[in-house]
Amino acid sequence: MKEIQLNPQQLETVSHRDGPVVVLSVAGSGKTMVLTERIIHLIEEYNINPNNLLAITFAKKAVLEIQSRLEKGLNGNGDKTTVCTFHSLGYRILRSEGYPMNGFKLIHNGDQMNLFRQAMDKADIKEEPSLLLTRMSLAKNDLISPPDLEKSNEPEDKKLSRVYHCYELLKKRKRLLDFDDLLYFPYQLFRQDKGILEYYQSRFQHILVDEFQDSSKVMVEIVKLLSQNHNNVWLAGDDDQSIHSFRGARSDIFVSLDKECWTDTKTITMSYNYRSTGRILKAANNLISHNRIRVKKSIVTDNEDGEEIQIVEAENEINEAELIANRIVELISEGYRFNDIAILVRVHRLMPLIEAALIKESQRVNSSSSNGKVNLMTIHQAKGLEFKCVFVPGLNEGILPHVNSIGELVNLEEERRLMFVAITRAREHLLISYRRRQNGQPITMPSRFIEELST
């Protein structure tokens, strides 16, 4: 197998021996490859038993990629290391230990909403269930229980406590667990049963976590418990790409790590980007430097500067969709394939007009030579992906940044991270657009992020 060439930062990251280390890995720095190489290094150079290694990531796709790389790198012996998501790890532990009950069944989204509505009826609460369910999920990921909420002086917390309590009783009666329980109950189990905790501490001598910036409080606490005897934690991620606060992720986790988690943590910054052109990365650096709550770092690259970023003003949302479709036709004529191209939107409601414009244009293009289709998705869905050409439409105040996030610094900074994630998906071409009007009415001004790309 071809030997992988590592830069000095990557080599330091791979060869770190013992103790806690944070790997601040910028977009396009080869983080997943480095994680895999570290596992191989621990096994082959430091003689660590692969059964004593635990690698955690956030997406099933990443799990499969890491497993595939390990199979190749360890000549078919890569299946001995536990590679899984946090929720999958929790599920395995609960199944193995028969906790909190034997024979429980995992409830899925639709059934969970029905059960939650029943809990609301029992608690005599009449309001939109989805928002309340989200608040309950966030509370659970923050390890906040119904009694904790009941102590609050806020009426909203007391109301949430009632429905949360009823929901937990209904689940227990029906022998059901939800997705959040796959983290909450392993944490409780480790806290309550020292013998079980010691078994898993002994089993997992080295713990590697990918995308650590997406960790909720309960995830961080599970890693702390598992590692408290050896502190061999390898935590990779980028706080500038933390975009899942709605799931309980803490964007400030790297800022507060030494105080809250592991003291004397070594920090290695993998700052080299192998994906994007120099101009795209300069814009990304400029943009994210406006965030205050972050670990300061800059992306560097040896890639060429590439073409200028295109910033386009459209008359309205229909004209914007047409401009994007026309530019895609030009890219196809230049030799790009449809699946080289992505359109990344902040909200789903921007999609239908763009889809319609793409369909209209595709009818006049002979696409047999450019297989696949254009990737149209939200910015959240694009996390971890990359494309040769990226379009980011709707760069208006109220869309990106979202209208609900403008008034509060923490939320505005998450919107800026979303924009950062969107533009760092692009390898060669980046086009950003905004509209002057929407639904025939003057729309708010262009997004502040456009100006921040250059300052």
Coordinates of C-alpha atoms in Angstrom, one line a residue:
M1 CA 0.0 0.0 0.0
K2 CA 1.2 3.5 -0.8
E3 CA 2.8 5.2 2.2
I4 CA 0.9 8.4 3.3
Q5 CA 3.0 11.5 3.4
L6 CA 2.2 13.6 6.5
N7 CA 3.1 17.2 7.1
P8 CA 4.9 18.1 10.4
Q9 CA 1.6 19.1 12.2
Q10 CA -0.1 15.9 11.1
L11 CA 3.0 13.8 12.1
E12 CA 3.0 15.3 15.6
T13 CA -0.7 14.6 15.9
V14 CA -0.4 11.0 14.8
S15 CA 2.7 10.2 17.0
H16 CA 1.5 11.8 20.3
R17 CA 2.1 9.1 22.9
D18 CA 0.0 9.6 26.1
G19 CA -2.1 12.1 27.9
P20 CA -4.8 14.5 26.6
V21 CA -4.4 16.2 23.3
V22 CA -6.6 18.6 21.4
V23 CA -6.2 18.6 17.6
L24 CA -7.5 21.9 16.2
S25 CA -8.0 20.8 12.6
V26 CA -9.1 23.5 10.2
A27 CA -11.4 22.8 7.2
G28 CA -9.8 20.6 4.6
S29 CA -6.8 19.6 6.8
G30 CA -7.2 15.8 6.4
K31 CA -8.6 15.2 9.9
T32 CA -10.2 11.8 9.2
M33 CA -7.1 10.5 7.5
V34 CA -5.0 11.6 10.4
L35 CA -7.3 10.0 13.0
T36 CA -7.0 6.7 11.0
E37 CA -3.2 7.0 10.8
R38 CA -3.1 7.7 14.6
I39 CA -5.0 4.4 15.3
I40 CA -2.6 2.5 13.0
H41 CA 0.4 4.2 14.7
L42 CA -0.8 3.3 18.2
I43 CA -1.2 -0.3 17.2
E44 CA 2.0 -0.8 15.1
E45 CA 4.5 1.6 16.8
Y46 CA 3.3 1.6 20.4
N47 CA 1.9 -1.9 20.5
I48 CA -1.5 -0.9 21.8
N49 CA -4.0 -3.7 21.6
P50 CA -6.6 -2.7 19.0
N51 CA -9.3 -4.0 21.3
N52 CA -8.4 -1.2 23.8
L53 CA -9.0 1.6 21.3
L54 CA -12.3 3.5 20.9
A55 CA -12.8 6.0 18.1
I56 CA -16.0 8.1 18.2
T57 CA -17.4 10.2 15.4
F58 CA -20.8 11.8 14.7
A59 CA -21.9 10.4 11.3
K60 CA -22.4 6.8 10.1
K61 CA -20.7 7.8 6.9
A62 CA -17.6 8.8 8.8
V63 CA -17.6 5.6 10.7
L64 CA -17.7 3.6 7.5
E65 CA -14.9 5.7 6.0
I66 CA -12.6 5.2 9.1
Q67 CA -13.4 1.4 9.2
S68 CA -12.6 1.1 5.5
R69 CA -9.3 3.0 5.9
L70 CA -8.3 0.8 8.9
E71 CA -9.1 -2.4 6.9
K72 CA -6.6 -1.3 4.2
G73 CA -4.0 0.2 6.6
L74 CA -4.0 -2.9 8.9
N75 CA -4.2 -5.5 6.2
G76 CA -7.7 -6.8 7.0
N77 CA -7.3 -6.5 10.8
G78 CA -9.0 -3.2 11.2
D79 CA -12.2 -4.6 12.7
K80 CA -10.8 -5.1 16.2
T81 CA -10.9 -1.4 17.1
T82 CA -14.3 0.0 18.2
V83 CA -15.3 2.7 15.7
C84 CA -18.8 4.1 16.3
T85 CA -21.0 7.1 16.9
F86 CA -21.7 8.3 20.4
H87 CA -25.3 7.0 20.2
S88 CA -24.2 3.7 18.8
L89 CA -21.7 3.3 21.7
G90 CA -24.5 4.1 24.2
Y91 CA -26.8 1.6 22.5
R92 CA -24.1 -1.2 22.8
I93 CA -23.5 -0.4 26.4
L94 CA -27.1 -0.5 27.4
R95 CA -27.8 -3.7 25.4
S96 CA -24.8 -5.3 27.0
E97 CA -25.6 -4.3 30.6
G98 CA -29.4 -4.7 30.3
Y99 CA -29.8 -1.1 31.6
P100 CA -32.2 0.5 32.3
M101 CA -34.3 -2.5 31.4
N102 CA -34.0 -5.7 29.4
G103 CA -35.9 -5.9 26.2
F104 CA -36.4 -2.2 25.7
K105 CA -37.4 -0.9 22.3
L106 CA -36.0 2.2 20.6
I107 CA -38.7 4.7 19.7
H108 CA -38.4 6.6 16.4
N109 CA -39.3 10.2 15.5
G110 CA -42.9 9.8 14.5
D111 CA -43.8 7.6 17.4
Q112 CA -41.9 9.8 19.8
M113 CA -43.9 12.8 18.8
N114 CA -47.2 10.9 19.3
L115 CA -46.0 9.8 22.8
F116 CA -44.9 13.4 23.6
R117 CA -48.4 14.6 22.6
Q118 CA -49.9 12.1 25.1
A119 CA -47.5 13.5 27.8
M120 CA -48.7 17.0 27.0
D121 CA -52.3 15.9 27.4
K122 CA -51.5 14.4 30.8
A123 CA -49.7 17.5 31.8
D124 CA -52.6 19.6 30.5
I125 CA -50.4 21.7 28.3
K126 CA -51.7 23.0 25.0
E127 CA -49.1 24.5 22.6
E128 CA -46.9 23.6 19.6
P129 CA -45.3 20.2 20.6
S130 CA -42.2 20.4 18.4
L131 CA -40.7 23.4 20.2
L132 CA -41.3 21.9 23.6
L133 CA -39.9 18.5 22.5
T134 CA -36.7 20.3 21.3
R135 CA -36.4 22.1 24.6
M136 CA -36.8 18.8 26.5
S137 CA -34.1 17.2 24.3
L138 CA -31.7 20.0 24.9
A139 CA -32.3 19.8 28.7
K140 CA -31.6 16.1 28.6
N141 CA -28.4 16.6 26.7
D142 CA -27.4 19.2 29.3
L143 CA -28.1 16.6 32.0
I144 CA -31.0 18.6 33.4
S145 CA -33.8 16.5 34.9
P146 CA -37.5 17.3 35.6
P147 CA -36.7 18.0 39.3
D148 CA -33.9 20.4 38.2
L149 CA -36.4 22.3 36.1
E150 CA -39.0 22.3 38.8
K151 CA -36.6 24.3 41.1
S152 CA -36.4 27.1 38.5
N153 CA -38.3 30.3 39.1
E154 CA -39.2 30.5 35.4
P155 CA -42.8 29.4 34.5
E156 CA -41.6 28.0 31.2
D157 CA -39.2 25.7 33.0
K158 CA -41.9 24.5 35.4
K159 CA -44.2 23.8 32.5
L160 CA -41.4 21.8 30.7
S161 CA -40.8 19.9 34.0
R162 CA -44.4 18.7 34.0
V163 CA -44.5 17.4 30.5
Y164 CA -40.9 16.0 30.7
H165 CA -41.9 14.0 33.9
C166 CA -45.1 12.7 32.2
Y167 CA -43.1 11.7 29.1
E168 CA -40.6 9.8 31.1
L169 CA -43.3 7.9 32.9
L170 CA -45.1 7.0 29.7
K171 CA -41.8 5.7 28.2
K172 CA -41.0 3.6 31.2
R173 CA -44.5 2.1 31.2
K174 CA -44.2 1.1 27.5
R175 CA -40.5 -0.1 27.9
L176 CA -39.3 2.5 25.4
L177 CA -36.1 4.5 25.0
D178 CA -35.6 7.5 22.8
F179 CA -32.5 8.7 21.0
D180 CA -31.4 11.0 23.9
D181 CA -31.6 8.0 26.3
L182 CA -28.8 6.3 24.4
L183 CA -26.5 9.0 26.0
Y184 CA -28.3 9.9 29.2
F185 CA -28.6 6.3 30.5
P186 CA -25.0 5.2 29.9
Y187 CA -23.9 8.4 31.8
Q188 CA -26.3 7.5 34.7
L189 CA -25.1 3.9 34.6
F190 CA -21.4 4.9 34.9
R191 CA -22.2 7.3 37.8
Q192 CA -24.2 4.6 39.7
D193 CA -22.1 1.5 39.1
K194 CA -18.4 1.8 39.7
G195 CA -17.7 -1.8 38.6
I196 CA -19.3 -1.3 35.2
L197 CA -17.5 2.0 34.7
E198 CA -14.1 0.4 35.7
Y199 CA -14.8 -2.3 33.1
Y200 CA -15.2 0.2 30.3
Q201 CA -12.3 2.3 31.5
S202 CA -10.1 -0.8 31.4
R203 CA -11.3 -1.8 28.0
F204 CA -10.9 1.6 26.3
Q205 CA -7.3 2.7 27.1
H206 CA -7.1 5.3 24.3
I207 CA -10.2 7.3 23.2
L208 CA -10.3 9.3 20.0
V209 CA -13.1 11.7 19.2
D210 CA -13.7 13.2 15.8
E211 CA -15.7 16.5 15.4
F212 CA -15.4 17.1 19.1
Q213 CA -16.9 20.6 18.6
D214 CA -20.3 19.0 18.0
S215 CA -20.3 17.3 21.5
S216 CA -23.1 18.1 23.9
K217 CA -22.6 18.2 27.7
V218 CA -23.6 14.5 28.2
M219 CA -21.1 13.4 25.5
V220 CA -18.3 15.3 27.1
E221 CA -19.1 13.9 30.5
I222 CA -19.2 10.3 29.1
V223 CA -15.7 10.8 27.6
K224 CA -14.4 12.3 30.9
L225 CA -15.7 9.3 32.9
L226 CA -14.3 6.8 30.5
S227 CA -10.9 8.5 30.5
Q228 CA -10.5 9.6 34.1
N229 CA -8.0 6.7 35.0
H230 CA -5.6 7.3 32.1
N231 CA -6.5 10.6 30.4
N232 CA -5.5 9.2 27.0
V233 CA -8.0 11.3 25.0
W234 CA -7.3 12.6 21.5
L235 CA -9.9 15.2 20.6
A236 CA -10.1 16.5 17.0
G237 CA -12.3 19.3 15.7
D238 CA -12.7 22.9 14.8
D239 CA -14.8 25.3 16.9
D240 CA -15.2 27.5 13.8
Q241 CA -17.3 24.6 12.3
S242 CA -19.6 24.2 15.3
I243 CA -23.0 24.5 13.8
H244 CA -25.2 22.2 15.9
S245 CA -26.2 24.2 19.0
F246 CA -29.8 23.2 18.3
R247 CA -28.7 19.6 19.2
G248 CA -26.9 20.8 22.4
A249 CA -23.4 21.1 20.9
R250 CA -21.2 23.6 22.7
S251 CA -19.2 25.8 20.4
D252 CA -17.0 27.1 23.3
I253 CA -15.9 23.6 24.3
F254 CA -12.3 24.1 23.1
V255 CA -12.1 27.5 24.7
S256 CA -13.1 26.1 28.1
L257 CA -11.5 22.6 27.9
D258 CA -8.6 23.1 30.4
K259 CA -10.9 24.6 33.0
E260 CA -13.8 22.1 32.7
C261 CA -12.2 18.8 31.5
W262 CA -8.6 17.9 31.2
T263 CA -5.8 19.9 32.7
D264 CA -2.4 20.1 31.0
T265 CA -3.9 19.4 27.6
K266 CA -1.5 19.6 24.7
T267 CA -2.8 21.5 21.7
I268 CA -1.7 20.9 18.1
T269 CA -3.1 23.0 15.3
M270 CA -3.4 21.4 11.9
S271 CA -3.7 24.7 9.9
Y272 CA -2.9 23.5 6.4
N273 CA -5.9 23.2 4.0
Y274 CA -5.5 20.9 1.0
R275 CA -8.9 21.6 -0.4
S276 CA -9.5 25.2 -1.4
T277 CA -7.9 27.9 -3.4
G278 CA -6.0 30.7 -1.7
R279 CA -8.7 33.3 -2.4
I280 CA -11.5 31.2 -0.9
L281 CA -9.4 30.6 2.2
K282 CA -8.5 34.3 2.6
A283 CA -12.2 35.1 2.5
A284 CA -12.9 32.3 5.1
N285 CA -10.2 33.6 7.4
N286 CA -11.5 37.2 7.1
L287 CA -15.1 36.2 7.8
I288 CA -14.5 34.0 10.9
S289 CA -12.1 36.5 12.5
H290 CA -15.2 38.5 13.3
N291 CA -16.3 35.9 15.9
R292 CA -15.2 36.7 19.4
I293 CA -15.8 33.3 21.2
R294 CA -13.3 31.1 19.4
V295 CA -9.7 29.7 19.5
K296 CA -7.7 32.1 17.3
K297 CA -6.2 30.4 14.3
S298 CA -5.8 30.9 10.5
I299 CA -6.0 28.5 7.6
V300 CA -2.9 28.4 5.4
T301 CA -2.4 26.6 2.1
D302 CA 0.1 26.1 -0.7
N303 CA -2.7 25.9 -3.3
E304 CA -2.9 28.5 -6.0
D305 CA -4.9 31.7 -5.4
G306 CA -7.5 30.6 -8.0
E307 CA -10.2 32.8 -9.5
E308 CA -11.9 35.7 -7.7
I309 CA -15.0 34.9 -5.6
Q310 CA -18.1 36.0 -7.5
I311 CA -20.6 38.2 -5.5
V312 CA -23.8 38.7 -7.5
E313 CA -26.7 41.0 -6.9
A314 CA -30.0 39.7 -8.3
E315 CA -33.2 41.8 -8.8
N316 CA -35.3 39.3 -7.0
E317 CA -35.5 35.6 -5.9
I318 CA -36.6 34.4 -9.3
N319 CA -33.8 36.3 -11.1
E320 CA -31.4 34.9 -8.5
A321 CA -32.4 31.3 -9.3
E322 CA -32.1 32.0 -13.0
L323 CA -28.6 33.5 -12.6
I324 CA -27.5 30.4 -10.7
A325 CA -28.9 28.0 -13.3
N326 CA -27.3 30.0 -16.1
R327 CA -23.9 29.9 -14.4
I328 CA -24.2 26.2 -13.9
V329 CA -24.8 25.7 -17.6
E330 CA -21.6 27.7 -18.3
L331 CA -19.7 25.5 -15.8
I332 CA -21.0 22.3 -17.6
S333 CA -19.8 23.8 -20.9
E334 CA -16.4 24.4 -19.3
G335 CA -16.1 20.6 -18.6
Y336 CA -17.5 20.3 -15.0
R337 CA -20.0 17.6 -14.2
F338 CA -23.3 18.3 -12.4
N339 CA -22.2 16.4 -9.3
D340 CA -19.1 18.7 -9.1
I341 CA -21.5 21.5 -8.2
A342 CA -23.4 22.3 -5.0
I343 CA -26.0 24.9 -4.1
L344 CA -26.0 25.4 -0.3
V345 CA -28.9 27.2 1.3
R346 CA -29.6 28.4 4.8
V347 CA -33.3 27.4 4.8
H348 CA -35.4 24.9 2.9
R349 CA -37.7 27.6 1.5
L350 CA -35.0 28.8 -0.9
M351 CA -35.0 25.4 -2.7
P352 CA -38.2 25.3 -4.8
L353 CA -37.4 28.3 -7.1
I354 CA -33.8 27.1 -7.6
E355 CA -35.0 23.6 -8.4
A356 CA -37.5 25.0 -11.0
A357 CA -34.8 27.1 -12.6
L358 CA -32.4 24.1 -12.8
I359 CA -35.1 22.0 -14.4
K360 CA -35.9 24.7 -17.0
E361 CA -32.2 25.1 -17.9
S362 CA -31.5 21.4 -18.0
Q363 CA -34.1 21.0 -20.7
R364 CA -31.8 23.0 -23.0
V365 CA -28.6 21.3 -22.0
N366 CA -27.3 17.9 -23.4
S367 CA -26.4 16.4 -20.1
S368 CA -25.4 12.9 -21.2
S369 CA -21.7 13.8 -20.9
S370 CA -22.0 15.3 -17.4
N371 CA -23.4 12.5 -15.2
G372 CA -25.1 13.0 -11.9
K373 CA -27.1 16.0 -10.8
V374 CA -26.5 19.2 -9.0
N375 CA -26.3 18.9 -5.2
L376 CA -28.9 21.1 -3.6
M377 CA -28.9 21.0 0.2
T378 CA -28.8 23.0 3.4
I379 CA -25.5 24.2 4.8
H380 CA -26.0 21.8 7.7
Q381 CA -26.3 18.8 5.4
A382 CA -23.1 19.9 3.6
K383 CA -20.9 19.6 6.7
G384 CA -17.9 17.3 5.9
L385 CA -18.5 17.4 2.2
E386 CA -16.5 19.2 -0.6
F387 CA -17.3 20.3 -4.2
K388 CA -15.4 21.9 -7.0
C389 CA -18.0 24.6 -7.4
V390 CA -20.2 26.0 -4.7
F391 CA -23.1 28.5 -4.8
V392 CA -24.4 30.2 -1.7
P393 CA -27.7 32.1 -2.5
G394 CA -29.8 34.3 -0.2
L395 CA -27.0 36.3 1.4
N396 CA -29.4 38.9 2.8
E397 CA -29.9 40.1 6.4
G398 CA -32.7 37.9 7.8
I399 CA -31.8 34.9 5.6
L400 CA -28.1 34.4 6.4
P401 CA -27.8 35.5 9.2
H402 CA -31.2 34.2 10.0
V403 CA -33.8 36.7 11.3
N404 CA -34.1 34.8 14.6
S405 CA -30.3 35.0 15.3
I406 CA -29.5 38.6 14.6
G407 CA -30.2 40.0 18.0
E408 CA -27.9 37.8 20.1
L409 CA -24.1 37.5 19.9
V410 CA -24.0 33.7 20.5
N411 CA -26.6 33.0 17.8
L412 CA -25.1 35.5 15.3
E413 CA -21.7 33.8 15.7
E414 CA -23.3 30.4 14.9
E415 CA -24.7 32.0 11.7
R416 CA -21.2 33.2 10.8
R417 CA -19.9 29.7 11.4
L418 CA -22.6 28.4 9.0
M419 CA -21.4 30.8 6.3
F420 CA -17.8 29.7 7.1
V421 CA -18.7 26.1 6.6
A422 CA -20.5 26.9 3.3
I423 CA -17.6 28.7 1.7
T424 CA -15.0 26.1 2.9
R425 CA -16.9 23.4 1.0
A426 CA -15.6 25.0 -2.3
R427 CA -12.5 23.8 -3.9
E428 CA -12.2 26.0 -7.0
H429 CA -15.3 28.2 -7.7
L430 CA -17.4 30.1 -5.2
L431 CA -20.4 32.3 -6.1
I432 CA -22.4 34.2 -3.5
S433 CA -25.7 35.9 -4.4
Y434 CA -28.2 38.2 -2.7
R435 CA -31.5 39.8 -3.8
R436 CA -32.7 43.4 -3.9
R437 CA -36.4 42.4 -3.7
Q438 CA -38.5 39.5 -2.6
N439 CA -42.2 38.9 -3.3
G440 CA -42.2 42.2 -5.1
Q441 CA -41.1 44.1 -1.9
P442 CA -37.7 45.7 -1.1
I443 CA -35.8 43.2 1.0
T444 CA -33.4 44.0 3.8
M445 CA -29.8 44.9 3.0
P446 CA -27.2 42.4 1.8
S447 CA -25.8 40.2 4.5
R448 CA -23.1 41.7 6.7
F449 CA -21.1 38.6 6.0
I450 CA -20.4 39.8 2.4
E451 CA -18.4 42.7 3.6
E452 CA -16.7 40.6 6.3
L453 CA -15.3 38.3 3.5
S454 CA -12.9 41.1 2.5
T455 CA -12.1 42.8 5.9

